[in-house]
Coordinates of N, CA, C and O in Angstrom, one line a residue:
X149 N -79.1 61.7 -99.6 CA -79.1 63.0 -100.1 C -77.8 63.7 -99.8 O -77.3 63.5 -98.7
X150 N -77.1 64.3 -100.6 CA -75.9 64.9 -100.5 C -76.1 66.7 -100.0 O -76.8 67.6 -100.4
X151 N -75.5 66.6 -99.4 CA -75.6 68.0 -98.6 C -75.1 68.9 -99.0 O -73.9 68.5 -99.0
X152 N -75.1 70.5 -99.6 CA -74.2 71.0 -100.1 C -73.2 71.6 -99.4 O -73.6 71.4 -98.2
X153 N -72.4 72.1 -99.3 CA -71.4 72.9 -98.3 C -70.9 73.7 -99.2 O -70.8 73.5 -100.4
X154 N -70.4 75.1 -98.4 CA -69.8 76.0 -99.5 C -68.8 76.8 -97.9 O -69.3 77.4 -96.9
X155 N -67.4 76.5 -98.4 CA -66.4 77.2 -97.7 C -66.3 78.7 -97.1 O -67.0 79.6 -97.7
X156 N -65.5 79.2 -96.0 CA -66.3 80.8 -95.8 C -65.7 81.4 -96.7 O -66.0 82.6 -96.5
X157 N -64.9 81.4 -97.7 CA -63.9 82.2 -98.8 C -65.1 82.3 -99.6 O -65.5 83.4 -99.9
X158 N -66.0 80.7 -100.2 CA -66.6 81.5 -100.7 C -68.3 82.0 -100.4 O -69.2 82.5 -101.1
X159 N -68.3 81.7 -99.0 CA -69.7 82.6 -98.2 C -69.2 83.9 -98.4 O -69.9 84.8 -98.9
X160 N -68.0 84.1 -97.9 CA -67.9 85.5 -98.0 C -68.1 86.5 -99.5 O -68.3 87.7 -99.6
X161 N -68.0 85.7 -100.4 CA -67.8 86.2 -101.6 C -69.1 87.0 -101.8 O -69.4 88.2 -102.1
X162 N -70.3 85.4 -101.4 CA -71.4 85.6 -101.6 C -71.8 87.0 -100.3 O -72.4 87.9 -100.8
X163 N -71.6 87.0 -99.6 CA -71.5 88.3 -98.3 C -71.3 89.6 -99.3 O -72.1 90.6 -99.3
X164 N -70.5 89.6 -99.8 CA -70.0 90.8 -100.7 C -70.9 91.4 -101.5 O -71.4 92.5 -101.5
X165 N -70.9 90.5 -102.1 CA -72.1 90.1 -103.5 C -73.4 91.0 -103.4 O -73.9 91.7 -104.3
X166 N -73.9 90.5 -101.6 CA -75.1 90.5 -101.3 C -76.3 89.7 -102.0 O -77.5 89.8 -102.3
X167 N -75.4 89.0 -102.1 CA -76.3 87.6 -103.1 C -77.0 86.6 -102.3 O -77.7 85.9 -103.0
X168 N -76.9 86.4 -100.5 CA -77.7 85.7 -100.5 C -77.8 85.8 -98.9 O -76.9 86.4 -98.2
X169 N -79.2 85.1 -98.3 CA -79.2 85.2 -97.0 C -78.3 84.2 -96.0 O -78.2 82.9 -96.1
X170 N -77.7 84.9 -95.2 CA -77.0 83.8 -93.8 C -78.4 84.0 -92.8 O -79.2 84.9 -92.4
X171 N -78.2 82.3 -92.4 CA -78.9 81.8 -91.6 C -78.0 81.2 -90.5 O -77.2 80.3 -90.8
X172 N -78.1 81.6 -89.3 CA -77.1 81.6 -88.2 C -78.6 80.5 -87.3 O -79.8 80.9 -87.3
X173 N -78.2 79.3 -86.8 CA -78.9 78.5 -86.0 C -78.2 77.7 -85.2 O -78.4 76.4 -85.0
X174 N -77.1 78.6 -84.5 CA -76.7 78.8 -83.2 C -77.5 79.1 -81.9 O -78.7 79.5 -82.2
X175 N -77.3 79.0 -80.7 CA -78.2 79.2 -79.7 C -78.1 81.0 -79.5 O -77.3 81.8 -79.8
X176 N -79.3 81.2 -78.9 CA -79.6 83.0 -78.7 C -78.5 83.6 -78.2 O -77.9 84.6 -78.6
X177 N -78.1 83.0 -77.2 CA -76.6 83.7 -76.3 C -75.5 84.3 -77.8 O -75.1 85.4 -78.2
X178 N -75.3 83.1 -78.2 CA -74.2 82.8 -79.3 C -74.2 83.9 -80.1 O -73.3 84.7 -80.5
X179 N -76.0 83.9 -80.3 CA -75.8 84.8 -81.7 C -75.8 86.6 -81.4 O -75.5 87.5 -82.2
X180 N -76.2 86.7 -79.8 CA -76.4 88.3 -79.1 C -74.7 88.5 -79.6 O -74.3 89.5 -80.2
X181 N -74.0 87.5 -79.1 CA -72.4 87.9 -78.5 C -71.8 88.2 -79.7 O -71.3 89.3 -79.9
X182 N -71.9 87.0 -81.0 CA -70.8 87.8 -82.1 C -72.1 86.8 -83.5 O -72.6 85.7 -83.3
X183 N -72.4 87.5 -84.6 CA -72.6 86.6 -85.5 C -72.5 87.7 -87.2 O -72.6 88.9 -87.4
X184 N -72.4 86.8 -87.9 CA -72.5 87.8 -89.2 C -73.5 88.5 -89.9 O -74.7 88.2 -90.3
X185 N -72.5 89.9 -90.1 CA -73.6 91.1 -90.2 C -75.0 90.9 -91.1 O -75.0 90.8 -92.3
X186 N -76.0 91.0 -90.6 CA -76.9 91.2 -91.2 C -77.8 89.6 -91.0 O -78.9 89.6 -91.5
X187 N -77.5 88.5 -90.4 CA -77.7 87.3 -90.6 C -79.1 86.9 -89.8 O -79.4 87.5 -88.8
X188 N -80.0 86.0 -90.1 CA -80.6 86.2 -89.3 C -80.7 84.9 -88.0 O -79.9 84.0 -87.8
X189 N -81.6 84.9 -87.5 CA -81.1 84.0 -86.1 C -82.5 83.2 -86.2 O -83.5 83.6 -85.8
X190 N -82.3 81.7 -86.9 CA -83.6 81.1 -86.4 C -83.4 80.3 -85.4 O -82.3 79.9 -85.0
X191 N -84.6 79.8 -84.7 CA -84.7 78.5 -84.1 C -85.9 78.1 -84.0 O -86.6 78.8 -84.7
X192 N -86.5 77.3 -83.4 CA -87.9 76.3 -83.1 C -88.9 77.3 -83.3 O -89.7 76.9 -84.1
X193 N -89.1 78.4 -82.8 CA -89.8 79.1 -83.1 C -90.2 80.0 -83.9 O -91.3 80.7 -83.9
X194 N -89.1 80.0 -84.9 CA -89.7 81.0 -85.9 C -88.8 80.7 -86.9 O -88.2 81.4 -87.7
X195 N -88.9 79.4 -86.9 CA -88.3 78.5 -88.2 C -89.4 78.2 -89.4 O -89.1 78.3 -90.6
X196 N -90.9 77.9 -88.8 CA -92.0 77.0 -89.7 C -92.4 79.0 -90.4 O -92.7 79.1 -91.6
X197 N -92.4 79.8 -89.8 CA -92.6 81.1 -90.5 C -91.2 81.3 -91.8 O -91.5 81.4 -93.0
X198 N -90.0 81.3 -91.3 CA -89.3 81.4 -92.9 C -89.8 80.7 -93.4 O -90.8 81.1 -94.1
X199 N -89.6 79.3 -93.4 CA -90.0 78.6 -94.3 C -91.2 78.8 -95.3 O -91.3 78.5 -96.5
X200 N -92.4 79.7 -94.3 CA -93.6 79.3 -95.3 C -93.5 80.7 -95.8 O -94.4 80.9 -96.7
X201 N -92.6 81.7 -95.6 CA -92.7 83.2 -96.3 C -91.1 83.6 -97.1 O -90.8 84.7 -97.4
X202 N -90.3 82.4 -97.3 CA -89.2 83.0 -98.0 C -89.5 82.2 -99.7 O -90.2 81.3 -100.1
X203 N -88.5 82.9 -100.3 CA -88.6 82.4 -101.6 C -87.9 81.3 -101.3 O -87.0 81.3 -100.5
X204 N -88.3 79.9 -102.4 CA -88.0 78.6 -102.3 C -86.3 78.8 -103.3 O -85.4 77.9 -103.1
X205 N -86.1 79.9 -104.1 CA -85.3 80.2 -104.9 C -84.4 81.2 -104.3 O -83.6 81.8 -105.0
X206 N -84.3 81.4 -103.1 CA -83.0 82.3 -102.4 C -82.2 81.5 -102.5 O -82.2 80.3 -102.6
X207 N -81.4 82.4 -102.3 CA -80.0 81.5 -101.9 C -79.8 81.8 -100.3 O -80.0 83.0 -99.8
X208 N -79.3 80.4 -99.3 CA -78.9 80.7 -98.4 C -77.7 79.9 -97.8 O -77.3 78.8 -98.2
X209 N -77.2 80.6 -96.8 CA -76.0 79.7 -96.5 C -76.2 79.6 -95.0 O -76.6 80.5 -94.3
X210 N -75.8 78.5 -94.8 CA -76.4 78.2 -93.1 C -75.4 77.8 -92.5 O -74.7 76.9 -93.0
X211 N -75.2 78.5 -91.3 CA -73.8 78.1 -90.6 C -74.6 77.7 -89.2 O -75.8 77.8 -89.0
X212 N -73.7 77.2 -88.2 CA -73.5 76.6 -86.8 C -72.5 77.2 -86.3 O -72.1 78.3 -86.7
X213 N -71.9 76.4 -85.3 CA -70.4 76.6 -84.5 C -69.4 76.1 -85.3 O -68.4 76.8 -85.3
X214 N -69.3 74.7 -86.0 CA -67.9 74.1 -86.6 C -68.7 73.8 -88.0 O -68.1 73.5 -89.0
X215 N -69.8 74.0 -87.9 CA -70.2 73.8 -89.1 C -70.7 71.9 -89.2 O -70.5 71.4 -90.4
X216 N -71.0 71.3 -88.4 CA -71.9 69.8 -88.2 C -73.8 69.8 -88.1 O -74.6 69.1 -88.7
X217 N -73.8 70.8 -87.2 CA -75.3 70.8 -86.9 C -76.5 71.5 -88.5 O -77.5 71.1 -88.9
X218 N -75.4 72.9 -89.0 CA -75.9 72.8 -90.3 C -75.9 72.6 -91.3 O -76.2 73.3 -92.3
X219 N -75.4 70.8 -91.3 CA -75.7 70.1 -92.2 C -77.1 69.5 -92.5 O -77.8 69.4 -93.5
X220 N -77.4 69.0 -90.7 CA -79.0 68.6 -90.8 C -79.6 69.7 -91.0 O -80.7 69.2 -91.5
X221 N -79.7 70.9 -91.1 CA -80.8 72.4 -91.0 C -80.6 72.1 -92.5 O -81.4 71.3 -92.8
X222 N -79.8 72.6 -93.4 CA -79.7 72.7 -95.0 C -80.3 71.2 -95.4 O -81.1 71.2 -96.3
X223 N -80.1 69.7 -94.6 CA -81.2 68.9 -95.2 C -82.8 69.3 -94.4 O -83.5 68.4 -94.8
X224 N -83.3 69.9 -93.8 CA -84.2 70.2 -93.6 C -84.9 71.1 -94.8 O -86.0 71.0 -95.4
X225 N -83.9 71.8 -94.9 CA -84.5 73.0 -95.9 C -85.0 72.4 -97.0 O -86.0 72.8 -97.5
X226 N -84.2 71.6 -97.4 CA -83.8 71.3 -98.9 C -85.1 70.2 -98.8 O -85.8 69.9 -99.8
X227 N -85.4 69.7 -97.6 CA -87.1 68.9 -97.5 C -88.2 69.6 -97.9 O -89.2 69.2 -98.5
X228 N -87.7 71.0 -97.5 CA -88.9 71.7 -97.5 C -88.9 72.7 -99.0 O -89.4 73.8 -99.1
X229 N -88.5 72.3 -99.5 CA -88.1 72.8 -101.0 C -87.2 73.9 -101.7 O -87.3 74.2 -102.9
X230 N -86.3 74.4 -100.7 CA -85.1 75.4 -100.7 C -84.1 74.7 -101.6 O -83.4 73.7 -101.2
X231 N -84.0 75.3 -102.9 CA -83.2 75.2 -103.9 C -81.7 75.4 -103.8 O -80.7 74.6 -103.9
X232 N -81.7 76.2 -103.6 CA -79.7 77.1 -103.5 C -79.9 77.4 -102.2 O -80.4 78.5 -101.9
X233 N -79.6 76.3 -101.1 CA -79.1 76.7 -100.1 C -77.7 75.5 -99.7 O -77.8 74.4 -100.2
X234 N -76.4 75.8 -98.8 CA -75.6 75.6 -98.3 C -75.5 75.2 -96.8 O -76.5 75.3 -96.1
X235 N -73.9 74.4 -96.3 CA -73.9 74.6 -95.1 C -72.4 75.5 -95.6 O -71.8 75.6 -96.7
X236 N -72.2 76.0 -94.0 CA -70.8 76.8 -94.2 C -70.0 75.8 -93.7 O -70.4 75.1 -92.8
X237 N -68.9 75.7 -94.3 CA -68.0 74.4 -93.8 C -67.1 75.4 -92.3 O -66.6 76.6 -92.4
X238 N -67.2 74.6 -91.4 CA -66.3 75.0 -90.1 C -67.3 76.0 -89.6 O -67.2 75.8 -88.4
X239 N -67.8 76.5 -89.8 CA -69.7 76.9 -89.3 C -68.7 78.5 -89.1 O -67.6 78.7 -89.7
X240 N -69.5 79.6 -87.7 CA -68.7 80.6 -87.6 C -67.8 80.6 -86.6 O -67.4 81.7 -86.6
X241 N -67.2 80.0 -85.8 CA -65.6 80.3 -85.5 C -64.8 79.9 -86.4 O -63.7 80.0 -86.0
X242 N -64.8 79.1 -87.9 CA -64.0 79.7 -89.1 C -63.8 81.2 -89.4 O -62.9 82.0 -89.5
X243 N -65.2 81.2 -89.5 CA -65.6 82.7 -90.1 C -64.6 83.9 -89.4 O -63.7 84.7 -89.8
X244 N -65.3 83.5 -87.8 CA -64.8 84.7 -86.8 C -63.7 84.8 -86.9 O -63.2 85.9 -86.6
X245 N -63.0 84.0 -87.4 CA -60.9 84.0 -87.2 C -60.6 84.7 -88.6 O -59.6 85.4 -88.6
X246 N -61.1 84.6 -89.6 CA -60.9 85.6 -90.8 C -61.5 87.2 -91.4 O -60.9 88.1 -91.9
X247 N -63.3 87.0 -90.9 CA -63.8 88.1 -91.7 C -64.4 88.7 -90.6 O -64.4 88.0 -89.5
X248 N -65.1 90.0 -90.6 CA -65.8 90.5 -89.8 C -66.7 90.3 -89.1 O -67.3 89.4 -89.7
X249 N -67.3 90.4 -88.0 CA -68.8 89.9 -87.7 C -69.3 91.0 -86.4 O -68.6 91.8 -85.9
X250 N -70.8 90.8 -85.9 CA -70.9 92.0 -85.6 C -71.9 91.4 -84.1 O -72.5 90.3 -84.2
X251 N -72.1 92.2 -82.9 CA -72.8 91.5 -81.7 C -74.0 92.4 -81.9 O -73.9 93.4 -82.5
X252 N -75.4 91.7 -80.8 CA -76.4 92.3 -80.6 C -77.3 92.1 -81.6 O -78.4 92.6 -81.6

């Protein structure tokens, strides 16, 4: 299975847009201290809930730290029948060195 990736130039686009959800699956610390606005924060626990209440048709873009770990999360999704979703290539300390992002 080929994994999608979509660069932060153009995450960000999609950020603008407001076209689609960021999914940050970084650890809790990570995501208190800096992560992008509005994004949300899954992990083990409240992972099998998106999945069974989001539309299979969002678009989402899923980032990490360098952008390796949300490769396997976007093939998970994409198991679970998520159509238009992404990883962010270079995860968010790409991000952080270019565009905004927000703590807490």
């Amino acid at each position: 299975m080929e994994i999608p990736e979509i660069q932060i130039y153009g995450a960000k686009q999609k950020f603008d847009q407001k076209s689609c959800k960021f999914v940050d699956i970084r650890d809790p610390g990570s995501f208190r201290a800096a992560h992008i606005p509005g994004a949300l924060h899954l992990h083990d626990g409240n992972v099998q809930e998106f999945i069974q209440t989001t539309d299979k048709d969002a678009q989402l873009v899923v980032y990490c730290y360098h952008g390796n770990s949300s490769l396997g999360a976007v093939a998970y999704f994409m198991e679970n029948g998520f159509k238009n979703v992404a990883s962010m290539s270079g995860g968010f300390e790409a991000w952080r060195l270019v565009y905004e992002h927000e703590a807490g």
